[in-house]
Coordinates of C-alpha atoms and ligand atoms in Angstrom, one line a residue:
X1 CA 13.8 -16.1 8.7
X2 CA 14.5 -12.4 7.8
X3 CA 13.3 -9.2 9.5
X4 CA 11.0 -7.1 7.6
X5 CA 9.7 -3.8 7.8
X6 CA 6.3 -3.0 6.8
X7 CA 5.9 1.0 6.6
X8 CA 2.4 2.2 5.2
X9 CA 0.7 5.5 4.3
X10 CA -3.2 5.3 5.3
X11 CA -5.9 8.4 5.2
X12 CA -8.9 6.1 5.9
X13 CA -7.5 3.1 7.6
X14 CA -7.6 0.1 4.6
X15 CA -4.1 0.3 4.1
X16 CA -3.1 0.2 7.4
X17 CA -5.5 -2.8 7.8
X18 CA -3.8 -4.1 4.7
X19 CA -0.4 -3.8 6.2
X20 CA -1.6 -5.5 8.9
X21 CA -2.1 -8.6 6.8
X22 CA 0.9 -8.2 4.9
X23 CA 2.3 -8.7 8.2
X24 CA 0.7 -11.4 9.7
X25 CA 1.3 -13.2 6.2
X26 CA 5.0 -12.5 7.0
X27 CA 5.0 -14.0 9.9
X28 CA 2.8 -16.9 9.0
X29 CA 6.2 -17.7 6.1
X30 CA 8.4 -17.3 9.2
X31 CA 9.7 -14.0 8.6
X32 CA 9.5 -11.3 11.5
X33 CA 7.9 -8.7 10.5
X34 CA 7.6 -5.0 11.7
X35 CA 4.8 -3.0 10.7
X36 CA 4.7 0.9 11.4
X37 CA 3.2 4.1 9.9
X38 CA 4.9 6.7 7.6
X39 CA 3.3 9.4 9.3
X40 CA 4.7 8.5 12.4
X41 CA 7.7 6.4 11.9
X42 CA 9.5 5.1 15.3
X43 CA 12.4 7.6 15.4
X44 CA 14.8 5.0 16.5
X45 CA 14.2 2.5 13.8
X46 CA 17.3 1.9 11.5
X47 CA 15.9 0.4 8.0
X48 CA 19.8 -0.8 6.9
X49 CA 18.8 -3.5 10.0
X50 CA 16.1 -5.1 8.1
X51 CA 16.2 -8.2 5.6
X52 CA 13.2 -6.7 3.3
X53 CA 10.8 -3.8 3.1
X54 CA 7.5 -3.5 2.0
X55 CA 5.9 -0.2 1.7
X56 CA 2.2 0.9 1.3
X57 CA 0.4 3.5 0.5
X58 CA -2.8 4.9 -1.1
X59 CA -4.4 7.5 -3.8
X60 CA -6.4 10.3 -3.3
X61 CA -6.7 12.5 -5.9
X62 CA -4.6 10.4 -7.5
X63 CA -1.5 10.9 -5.3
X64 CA 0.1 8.8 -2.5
X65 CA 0.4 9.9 1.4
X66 CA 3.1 12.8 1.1
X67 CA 4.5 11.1 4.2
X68 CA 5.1 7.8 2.3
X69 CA 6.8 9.2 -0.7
X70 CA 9.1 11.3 2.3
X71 CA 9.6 7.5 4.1
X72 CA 10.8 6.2 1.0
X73 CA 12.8 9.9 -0.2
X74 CA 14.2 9.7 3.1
X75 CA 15.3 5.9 3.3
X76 CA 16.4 4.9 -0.5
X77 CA 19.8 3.9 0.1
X78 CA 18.6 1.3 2.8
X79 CA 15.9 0.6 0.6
X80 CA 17.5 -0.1 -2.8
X81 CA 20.0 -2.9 -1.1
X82 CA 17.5 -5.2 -0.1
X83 CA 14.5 -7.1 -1.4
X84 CA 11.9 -4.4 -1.5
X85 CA 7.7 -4.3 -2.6
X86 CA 5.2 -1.3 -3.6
X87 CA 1.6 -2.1 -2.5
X88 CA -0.3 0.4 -4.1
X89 CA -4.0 1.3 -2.6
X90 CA -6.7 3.0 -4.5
X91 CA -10.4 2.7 -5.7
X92 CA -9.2 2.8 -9.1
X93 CA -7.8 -1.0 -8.8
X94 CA -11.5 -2.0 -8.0
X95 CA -12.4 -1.3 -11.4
X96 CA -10.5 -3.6 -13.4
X97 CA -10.6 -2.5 -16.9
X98 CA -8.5 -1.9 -19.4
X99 CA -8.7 1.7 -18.7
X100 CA -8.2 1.6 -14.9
X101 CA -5.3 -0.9 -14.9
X102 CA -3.5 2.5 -17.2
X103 CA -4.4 4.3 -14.4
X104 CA -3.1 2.3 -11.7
X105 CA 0.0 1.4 -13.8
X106 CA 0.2 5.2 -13.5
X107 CA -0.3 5.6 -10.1
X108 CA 2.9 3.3 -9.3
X109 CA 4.7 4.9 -11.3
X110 CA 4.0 8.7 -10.8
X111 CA 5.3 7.1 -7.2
X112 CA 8.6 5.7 -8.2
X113 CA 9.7 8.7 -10.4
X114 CA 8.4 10.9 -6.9
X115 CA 10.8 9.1 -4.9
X116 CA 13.8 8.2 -7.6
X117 CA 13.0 4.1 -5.8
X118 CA 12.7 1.2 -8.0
X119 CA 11.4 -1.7 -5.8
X120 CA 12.0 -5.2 -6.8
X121 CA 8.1 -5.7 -6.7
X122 CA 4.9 -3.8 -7.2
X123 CA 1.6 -4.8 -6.1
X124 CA -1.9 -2.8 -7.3
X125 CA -4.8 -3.7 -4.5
X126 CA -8.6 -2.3 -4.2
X127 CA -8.9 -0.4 -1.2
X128 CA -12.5 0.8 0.5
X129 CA -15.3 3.2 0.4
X130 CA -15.5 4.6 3.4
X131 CA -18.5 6.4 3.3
X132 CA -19.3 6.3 7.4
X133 CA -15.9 7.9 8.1
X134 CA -16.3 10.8 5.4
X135 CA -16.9 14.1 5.9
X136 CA -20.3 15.1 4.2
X137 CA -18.4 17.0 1.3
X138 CA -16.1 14.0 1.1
X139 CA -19.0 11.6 1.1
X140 CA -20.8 13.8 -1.7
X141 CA -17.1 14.1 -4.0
X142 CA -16.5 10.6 -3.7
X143 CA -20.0 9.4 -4.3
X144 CA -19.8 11.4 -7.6
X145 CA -16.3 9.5 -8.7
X146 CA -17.7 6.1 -7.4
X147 CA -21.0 6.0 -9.3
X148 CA -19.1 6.9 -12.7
X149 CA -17.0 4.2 -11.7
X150 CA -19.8 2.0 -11.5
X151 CA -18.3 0.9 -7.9
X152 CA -21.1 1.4 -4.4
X153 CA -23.0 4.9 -4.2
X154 CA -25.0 3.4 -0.7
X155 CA -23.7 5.7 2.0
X156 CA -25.4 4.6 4.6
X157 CA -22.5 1.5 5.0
X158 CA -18.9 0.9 3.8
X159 CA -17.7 -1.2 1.2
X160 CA -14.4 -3.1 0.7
X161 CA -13.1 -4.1 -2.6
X162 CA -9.6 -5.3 -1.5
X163 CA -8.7 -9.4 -2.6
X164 CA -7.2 -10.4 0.6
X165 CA -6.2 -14.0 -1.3
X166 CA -4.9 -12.2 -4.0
X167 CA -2.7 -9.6 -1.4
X168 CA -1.6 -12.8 0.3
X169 CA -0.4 -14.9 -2.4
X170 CA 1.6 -11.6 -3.6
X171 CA 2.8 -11.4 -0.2
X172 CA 3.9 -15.2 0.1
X173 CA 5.8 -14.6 -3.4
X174 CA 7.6 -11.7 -2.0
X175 CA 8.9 -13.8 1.5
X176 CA 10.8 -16.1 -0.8
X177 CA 12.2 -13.3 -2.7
X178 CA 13.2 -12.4 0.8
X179 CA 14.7 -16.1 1.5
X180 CA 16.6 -16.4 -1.7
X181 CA 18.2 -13.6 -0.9
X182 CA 18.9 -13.7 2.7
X183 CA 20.4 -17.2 1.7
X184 CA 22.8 -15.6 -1.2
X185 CA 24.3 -13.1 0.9
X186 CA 25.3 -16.2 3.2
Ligands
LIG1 C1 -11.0 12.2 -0.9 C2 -10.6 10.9 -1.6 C3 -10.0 10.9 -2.8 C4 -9.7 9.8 -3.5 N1 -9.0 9.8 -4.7 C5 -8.8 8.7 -5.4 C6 -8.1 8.8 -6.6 O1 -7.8 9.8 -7.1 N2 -8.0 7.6 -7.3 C7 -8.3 6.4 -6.8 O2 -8.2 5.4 -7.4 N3 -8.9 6.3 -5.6 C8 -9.1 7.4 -4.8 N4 -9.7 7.3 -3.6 C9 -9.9 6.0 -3.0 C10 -8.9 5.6 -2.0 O3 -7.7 5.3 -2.6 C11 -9.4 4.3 -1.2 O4 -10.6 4.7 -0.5 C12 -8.4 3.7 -0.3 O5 -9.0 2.5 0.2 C13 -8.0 4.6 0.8 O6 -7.0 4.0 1.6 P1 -6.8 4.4 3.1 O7 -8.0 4.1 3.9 O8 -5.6 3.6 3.5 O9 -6.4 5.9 3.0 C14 -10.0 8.5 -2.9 C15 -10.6 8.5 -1.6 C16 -10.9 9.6 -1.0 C17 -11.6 9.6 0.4

């Protein structure tokens, strides 16, 4: 059983709802798992206590939470000397084509050169339109990209596009990632 830290970056909600899960999978492997945000990280927490980190964030305007890619600036050291996962959020990812998985691959990357951090894993997930939560010039902006996307132009509900088995198996890979290593430094 390791401690892990789960820090995510969320405008909308989805990826804090995501890192939720990624948590409760955690624990579910037997890991103990902390999950907090980047915006408002506890300021007594010390990541060189933790066994693993997972950190998650997503795009808008096809850049991540500033306060993630700060987290992560701020926290490399701790970060590079254990197991450590990038779970990248955006609409993008809900796509799937040739074209949008460039895109995403881009996204992760534009990340990692951002914050100098090369994770042991990477992980692209759909996020959500969140249509009820937007602002009206919001609402009309991302309606526009959606519908070119051929993703959900109905405002009048939301609509999630994230693969909760898919997040979950990624996750479960990850917490023996984890366990091999907490067992090697033994
Ligand atoms: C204003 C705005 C801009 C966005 N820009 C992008 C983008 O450039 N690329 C993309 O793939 N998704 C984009 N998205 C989609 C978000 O990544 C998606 O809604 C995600 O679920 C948001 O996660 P959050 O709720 O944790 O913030 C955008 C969403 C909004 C509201």
């Amino acid at each position: 059983m390791g401690r892990i830290l789960v820090a995510y970056g969320s405008s909308e909600g989805q990826t804090a709802a995501i890192a939720d899960r990624i948590g409760d999978v955690l624990a579910d492997a037997g890991h103990d798992p902390l999950v907090i945000s980047t915006k408002h990280p506890p300021p007594e927490i010390d990541i060189g206590r933790y066994d693993g980190v997972v950190v998650a964030a997503s795009v808008h305007m096809g850049d991540h939470q500033p306060d993630a890619v700060s987290f992560v600036r701020e926290n490399l050291d701790a970060l590079e000397r254990v197991p450590s996962a990038f779970v990248s959020v955006s609409l993008t990812a809900a796509t799937g084509d040739t074209d949008a998985d460039r895109t995403t691959e881009a996204y992760v990357e534009g990340f990692l050169e951002e914050t100098g951090w090369s994770p042991t894993r990477t992980h692209v997930v759909a996020g959500a339109l969140k249509y009820r939560d937007y602002g009206l010039l919001t609402r009309f902006i991302v309606r526009r990209i959606a519908g070119k996307e051929g993703l959900a132009t109905d405002t009048s509900r939301d609509h999630e596009y994230t693969d909760w088995d898919d997040l979950e198996a990624f996750v479960r890979e990850f917490a023996t990632v984890v366990d091999d290593h907490s067992s090697s430094a033994q």
